[in-house]
XYZ file of C-alpha atoms in Angstrom:
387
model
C -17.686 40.682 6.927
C -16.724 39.225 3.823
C -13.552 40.187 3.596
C -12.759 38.731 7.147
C -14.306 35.383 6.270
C -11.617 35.184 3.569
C -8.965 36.634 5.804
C -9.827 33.659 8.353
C -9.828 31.144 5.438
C -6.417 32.317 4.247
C -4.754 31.422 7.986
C -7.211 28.556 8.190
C -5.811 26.753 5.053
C -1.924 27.788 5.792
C -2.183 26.436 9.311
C -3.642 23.083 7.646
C -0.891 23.239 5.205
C 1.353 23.434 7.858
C 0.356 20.873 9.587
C -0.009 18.586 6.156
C 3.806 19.626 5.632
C 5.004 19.032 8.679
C 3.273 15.020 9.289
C 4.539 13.996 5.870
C 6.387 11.071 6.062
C 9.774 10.518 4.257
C 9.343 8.962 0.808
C 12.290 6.401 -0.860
C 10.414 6.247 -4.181
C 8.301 8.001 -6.607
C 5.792 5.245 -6.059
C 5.488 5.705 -2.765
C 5.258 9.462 -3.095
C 2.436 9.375 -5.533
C 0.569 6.464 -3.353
C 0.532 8.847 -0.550
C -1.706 11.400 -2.163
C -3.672 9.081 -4.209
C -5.048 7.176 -1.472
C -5.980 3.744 -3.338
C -7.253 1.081 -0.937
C -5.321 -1.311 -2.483
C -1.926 0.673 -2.004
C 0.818 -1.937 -1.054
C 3.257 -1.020 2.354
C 6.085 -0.354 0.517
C 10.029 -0.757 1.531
C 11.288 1.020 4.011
C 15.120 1.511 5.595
C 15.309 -0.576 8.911
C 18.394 1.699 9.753
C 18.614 4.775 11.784
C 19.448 8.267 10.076
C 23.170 8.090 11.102
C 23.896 4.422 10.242
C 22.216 5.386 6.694
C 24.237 8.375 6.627
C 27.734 6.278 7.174
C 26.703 4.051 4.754
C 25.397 6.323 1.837
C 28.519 8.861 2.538
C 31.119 6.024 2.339
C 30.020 5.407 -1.625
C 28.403 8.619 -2.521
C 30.494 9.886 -5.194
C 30.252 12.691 -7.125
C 32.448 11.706 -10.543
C 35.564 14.031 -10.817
C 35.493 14.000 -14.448
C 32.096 15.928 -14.178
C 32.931 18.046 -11.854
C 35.734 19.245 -13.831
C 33.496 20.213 -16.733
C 30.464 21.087 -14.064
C 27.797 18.494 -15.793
C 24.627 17.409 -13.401
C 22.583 14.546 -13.673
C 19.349 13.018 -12.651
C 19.034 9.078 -12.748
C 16.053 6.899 -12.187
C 16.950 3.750 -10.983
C 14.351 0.833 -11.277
C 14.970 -1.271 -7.685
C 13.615 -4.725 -7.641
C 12.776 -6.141 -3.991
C 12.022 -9.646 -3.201
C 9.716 -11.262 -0.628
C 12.328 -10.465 1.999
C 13.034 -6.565 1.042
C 16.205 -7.352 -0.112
C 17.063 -5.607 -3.731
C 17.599 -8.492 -6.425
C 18.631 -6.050 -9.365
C 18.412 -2.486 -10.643
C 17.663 -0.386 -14.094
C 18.781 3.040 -15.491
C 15.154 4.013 -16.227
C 16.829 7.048 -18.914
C 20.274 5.466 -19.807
C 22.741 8.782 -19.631
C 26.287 8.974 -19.103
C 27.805 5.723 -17.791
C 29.342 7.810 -15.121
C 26.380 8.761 -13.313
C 24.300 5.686 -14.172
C 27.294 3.407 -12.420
C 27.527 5.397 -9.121
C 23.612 6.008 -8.902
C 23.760 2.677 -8.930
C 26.466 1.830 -6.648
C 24.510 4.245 -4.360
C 21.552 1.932 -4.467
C 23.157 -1.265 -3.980
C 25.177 -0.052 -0.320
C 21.128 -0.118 0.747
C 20.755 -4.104 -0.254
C 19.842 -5.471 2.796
C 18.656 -3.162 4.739
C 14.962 -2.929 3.767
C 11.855 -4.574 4.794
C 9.714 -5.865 2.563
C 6.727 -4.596 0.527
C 3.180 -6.067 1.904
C -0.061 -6.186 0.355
C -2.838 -7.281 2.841
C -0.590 -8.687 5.174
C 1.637 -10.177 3.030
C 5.138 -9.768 1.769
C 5.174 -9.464 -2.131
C 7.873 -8.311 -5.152
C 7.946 -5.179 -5.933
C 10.036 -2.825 -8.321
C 10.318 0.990 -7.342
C 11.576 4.105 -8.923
C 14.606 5.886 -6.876
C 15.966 8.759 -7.462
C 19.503 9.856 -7.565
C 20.131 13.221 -8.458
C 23.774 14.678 -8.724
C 23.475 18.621 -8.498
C 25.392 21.886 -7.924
C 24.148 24.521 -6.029
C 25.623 28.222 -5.454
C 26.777 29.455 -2.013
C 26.531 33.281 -2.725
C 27.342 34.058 0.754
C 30.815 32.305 0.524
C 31.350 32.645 -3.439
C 30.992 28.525 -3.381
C 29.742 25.799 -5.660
C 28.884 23.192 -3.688
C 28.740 19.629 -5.884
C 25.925 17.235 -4.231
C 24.682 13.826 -4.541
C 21.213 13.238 -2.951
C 18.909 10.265 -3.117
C 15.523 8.877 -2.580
C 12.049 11.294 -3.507
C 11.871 12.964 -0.241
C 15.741 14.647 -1.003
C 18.349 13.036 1.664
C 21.596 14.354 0.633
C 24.338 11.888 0.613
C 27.445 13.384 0.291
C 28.638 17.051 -0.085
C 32.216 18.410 -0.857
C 32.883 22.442 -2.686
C 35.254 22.891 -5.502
C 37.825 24.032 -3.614
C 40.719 21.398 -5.809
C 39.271 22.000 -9.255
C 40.622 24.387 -11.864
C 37.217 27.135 -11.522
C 33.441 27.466 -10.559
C 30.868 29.486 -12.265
C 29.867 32.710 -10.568
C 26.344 33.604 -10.450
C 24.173 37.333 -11.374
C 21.866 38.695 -10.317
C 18.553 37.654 -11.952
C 16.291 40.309 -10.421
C 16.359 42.848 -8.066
C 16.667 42.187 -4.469
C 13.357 40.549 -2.919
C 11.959 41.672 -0.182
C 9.987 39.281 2.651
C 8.732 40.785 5.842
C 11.384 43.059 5.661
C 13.980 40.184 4.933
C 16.007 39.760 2.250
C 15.153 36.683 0.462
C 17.507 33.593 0.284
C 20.470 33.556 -2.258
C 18.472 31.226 -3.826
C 15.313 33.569 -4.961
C 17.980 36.614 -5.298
C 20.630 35.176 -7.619
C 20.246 33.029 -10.629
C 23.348 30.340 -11.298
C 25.255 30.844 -14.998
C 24.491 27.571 -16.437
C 26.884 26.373 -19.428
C 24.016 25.617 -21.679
C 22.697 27.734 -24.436
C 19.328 27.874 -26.335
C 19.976 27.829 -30.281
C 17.563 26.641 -33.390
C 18.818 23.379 -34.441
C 17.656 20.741 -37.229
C 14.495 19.035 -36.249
C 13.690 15.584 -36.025
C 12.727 14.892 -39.811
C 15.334 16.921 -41.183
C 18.399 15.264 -38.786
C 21.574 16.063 -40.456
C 23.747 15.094 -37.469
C 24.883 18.356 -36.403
C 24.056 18.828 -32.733
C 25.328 18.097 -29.647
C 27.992 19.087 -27.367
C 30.927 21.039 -27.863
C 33.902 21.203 -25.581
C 35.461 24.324 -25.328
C 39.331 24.820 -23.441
C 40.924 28.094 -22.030
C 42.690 29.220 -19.697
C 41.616 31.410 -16.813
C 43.540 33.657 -14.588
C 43.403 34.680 -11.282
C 41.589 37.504 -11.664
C 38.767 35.414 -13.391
C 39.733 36.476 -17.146
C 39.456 33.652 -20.148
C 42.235 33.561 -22.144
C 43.282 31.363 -25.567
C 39.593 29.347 -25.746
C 40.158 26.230 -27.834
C 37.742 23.442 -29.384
C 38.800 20.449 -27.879
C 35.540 18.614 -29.527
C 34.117 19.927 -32.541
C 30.277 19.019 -33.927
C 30.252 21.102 -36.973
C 31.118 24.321 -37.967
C 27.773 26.025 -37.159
C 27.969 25.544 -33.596
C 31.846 25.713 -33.194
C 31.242 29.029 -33.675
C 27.975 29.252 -31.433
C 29.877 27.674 -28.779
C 33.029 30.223 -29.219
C 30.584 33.061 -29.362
C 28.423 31.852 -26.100
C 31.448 31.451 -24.263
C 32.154 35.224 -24.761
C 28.842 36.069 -23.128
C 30.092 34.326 -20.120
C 33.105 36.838 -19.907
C 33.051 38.193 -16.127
C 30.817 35.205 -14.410
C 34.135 32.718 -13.445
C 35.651 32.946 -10.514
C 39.329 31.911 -10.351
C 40.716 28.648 -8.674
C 41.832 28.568 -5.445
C 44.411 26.490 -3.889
C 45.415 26.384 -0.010
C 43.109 29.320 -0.359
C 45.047 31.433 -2.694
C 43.458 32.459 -6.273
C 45.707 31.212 -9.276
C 45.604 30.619 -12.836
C 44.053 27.498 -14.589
C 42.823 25.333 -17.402
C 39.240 24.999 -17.941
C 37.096 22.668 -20.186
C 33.824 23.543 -20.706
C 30.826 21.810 -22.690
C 27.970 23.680 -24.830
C 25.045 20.919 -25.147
C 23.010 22.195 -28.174
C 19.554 19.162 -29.065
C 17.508 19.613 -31.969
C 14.704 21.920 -29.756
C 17.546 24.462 -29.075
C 17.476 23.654 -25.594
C 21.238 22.733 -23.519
C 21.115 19.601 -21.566
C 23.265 16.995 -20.148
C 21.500 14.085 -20.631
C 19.190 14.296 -18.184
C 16.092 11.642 -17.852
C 14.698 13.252 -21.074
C 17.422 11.692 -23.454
C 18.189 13.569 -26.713
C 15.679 11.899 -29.767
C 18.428 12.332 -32.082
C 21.029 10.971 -30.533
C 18.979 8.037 -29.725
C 17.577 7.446 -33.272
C 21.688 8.091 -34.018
C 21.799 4.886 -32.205
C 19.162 2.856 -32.862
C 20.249 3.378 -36.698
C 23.564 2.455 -36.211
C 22.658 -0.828 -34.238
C 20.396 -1.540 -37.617
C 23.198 -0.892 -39.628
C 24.993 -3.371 -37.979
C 23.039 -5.972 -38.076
C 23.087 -5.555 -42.356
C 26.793 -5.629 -42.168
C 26.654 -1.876 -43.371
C 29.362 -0.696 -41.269
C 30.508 2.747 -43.200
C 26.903 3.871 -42.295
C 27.048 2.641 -38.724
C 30.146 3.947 -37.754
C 28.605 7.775 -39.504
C 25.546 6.750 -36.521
C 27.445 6.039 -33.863
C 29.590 9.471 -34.349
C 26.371 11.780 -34.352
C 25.768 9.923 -31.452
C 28.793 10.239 -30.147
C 28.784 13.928 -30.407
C 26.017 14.058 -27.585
C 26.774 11.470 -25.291
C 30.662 12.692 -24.974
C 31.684 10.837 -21.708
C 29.727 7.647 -22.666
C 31.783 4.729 -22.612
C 29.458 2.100 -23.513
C 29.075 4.359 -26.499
C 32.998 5.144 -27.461
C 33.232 0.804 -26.989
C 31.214 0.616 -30.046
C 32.799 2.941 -31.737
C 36.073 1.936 -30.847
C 34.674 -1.742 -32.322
C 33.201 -0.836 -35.842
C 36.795 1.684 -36.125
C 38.757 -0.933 -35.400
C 37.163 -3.220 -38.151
C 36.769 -1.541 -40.953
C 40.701 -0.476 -40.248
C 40.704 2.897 -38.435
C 43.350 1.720 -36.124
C 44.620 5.365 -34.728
C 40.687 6.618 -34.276
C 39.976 3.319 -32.499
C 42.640 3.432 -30.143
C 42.221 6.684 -28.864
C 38.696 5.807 -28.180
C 39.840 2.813 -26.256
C 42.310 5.606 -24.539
C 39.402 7.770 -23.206
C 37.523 4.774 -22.373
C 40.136 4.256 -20.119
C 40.667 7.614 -19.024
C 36.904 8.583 -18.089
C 36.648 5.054 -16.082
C 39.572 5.872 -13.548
C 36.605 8.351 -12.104
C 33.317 6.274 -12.793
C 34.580 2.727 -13.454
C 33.139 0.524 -15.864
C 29.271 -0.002 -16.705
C 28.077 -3.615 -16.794
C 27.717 -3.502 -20.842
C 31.795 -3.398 -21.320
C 33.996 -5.502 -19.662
C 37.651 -3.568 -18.851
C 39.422 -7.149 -19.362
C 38.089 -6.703 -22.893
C 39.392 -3.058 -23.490
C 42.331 -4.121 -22.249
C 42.453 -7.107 -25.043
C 41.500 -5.057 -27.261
C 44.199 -2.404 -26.707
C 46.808 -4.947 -26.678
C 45.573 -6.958 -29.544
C 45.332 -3.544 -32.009
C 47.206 -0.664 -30.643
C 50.318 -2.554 -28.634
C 49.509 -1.113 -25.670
C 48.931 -2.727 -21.955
């Protein structure tokens, strides 16, 4: 008897859960998700889309982009974006809640912005109020095992809605994935690619210098090779170097990954290519790319060099803003001040080719609104003779 009670309780409480699931309504914004299942009285209404799915669809897909410069060196992201609505719903500004790589902060927000005016406003008894809301934007990869596929995606909003999707089809390689377990079995089903397979990632966990002890040797080392058709890595270069230590972790790692790369195809035919690939090391040994937990190094790297500035100590700024530097790669707010304090304490050739990648990572993310291109360009002209 006992055991059929719980028997009956098990379906009981999956049928509710179905039902739960399947009457949950679509959530924009963390606060909205979390309001749901707290159930306050005094819960605002907040914004939602006045669109249909298809006219948000055409209007999300038309800016969605996925930045080709991270593609090319497979890097995901997750921004928060801080949205504030006025009285009317319409979105008066927006925040990086982390700050990460310009080049996902600037299209996150880009994404946002396509949605200005087509909200309704927040209400608290009745009325329409301000409010300021956390949305997501989330720029992933996810294997296709069936078709040998990375697929590169941009989604939005808490309840996932994705944006945009395109595979890697014109890019130099994609990671293969292994096996992480054996086969799973479900009712006599396989289970998805996504329970069966687990996707290489480009990160590896190492023992670094904590917090107290920061000596400025971490973060991320970009490694170049070629790769052939069959998949083989050939002549593996450091393109940027952190410090000798993890040069050679990095060189070593890369090794393990021998086997797990599948070739580039073009017009559907496999052919040789050039790959760059980063290794993220952070002072807990763990890889990451910057996600919305930012590295504590790097930013006390930068908080020390903005000090430094301020006391005119610019030998010991410019040492700041390079540890920095060596985590946030692709940031250009970053390389802009470090282009600045180079240029001033006479570094001319360093300088310049920081303005250089400036301008070469903005071509796929543009600029943020903390540097102005009219002033790289002046700057360029002004100290390295160049347009």
């Amino acid at each position: 008897m006992k055991l059929f009670v719980i028997v009956c309780l098990f379906f009981l409480s999956q049928n509710v859960y179905s039902q739960v699931e399947k009457k949950l309504p679509f959530f924009y914004s963390y606060e909205q998700f979390q309001s749901y299942f707290s159930r306050e009285k005094d819960e605002p209404i907040y914004p939602q889309l006045k669109v249909s799915n298809n006219e948000l669809n055409s209007i999300l897909g038309t800016v969605a982009m996925y930045p080709k410069f991270a593609k090319y060196k497979f890097i995901p992201q997750n921004v928060e974006v801080l949205v504030s609505f006025d009285t009317n719903g319409v979105i008066t500004g927006t925040n990086i809640k982390y700050p990460g790589f310009d080049l996902f902060d600037t299209n996150a927000t880009k994404l946002i912005l396509a949605t200005k005016l087509y909200w309704s406003p927040a209400l608290s008894k009745g009325k329409a109020i301000p409010i300021t809301l956390t949305i997501p934007v989330r720029f992933q990869m996810r294997p296709d095992s069936g078709q040998n596929v990375l697929y590169f995606l941009v989604t939005i909003f808490a309840t996932e809605m994705i944006a945009k999707k395109d595979s890697t089809n014109t890019f130099p390689a994609r990671l293969d994935y292994s096996d992480n377990h054996p086969p799973l079995e479900k009712k006599g089903k396989k289970a998805s690619p996504y329970e069966q397979v687990k996707f290489v990632l480009k990160g590896v966990h190492k023992d670094l210098p904590t917090y107290s002890s920061f000596s400025g040797c971490f973060g991320t080392v970009r490694l170049g090779f070629n790769l052939d058709s069959k998949g083989v890595i050939t002549n593996p270069q450091i393109i940027h170097a952190v410090c000798k230590s993890l040069n050679d972790e990095a060189m070593k790692d890369l090794k393990e990954t021998a086997g797990k790369w599948l070739p580039a195809r073009e017009n559907g035919i496999l052919i040789d290519s050039y790959v760059e690939f980063d290794f993220s090391y952070d002072e807990y040994g763990d890889y990451s790319f910057v996600n919305w937990t930012v590295s504590r190094l790097a930013y006390a790297a930068m908080e020390d060099a903005y000090e430094y500035l301020k006391n005119k100590k610019y030998d010991k700024a410019l040492l700041s803003f390079k540890a920095a530097s060596n985590y946030y790669l692709d940031d250009i707010e970053l390389l802009f001040r470090l282009a600045l304090v180079r240029l001033y304490t006479g570094q001319l050739e360093d300088g310049c080719n920081d303005l250089s990648k400036i301008k070469s990572i903005a071509i796929d993310t543009s600029y943020p609104s903390t540097v102005k291109e009219k002033d790289v360009d002046a700057l360029m002209k002004e100290s390295c003779g160049g347009e």
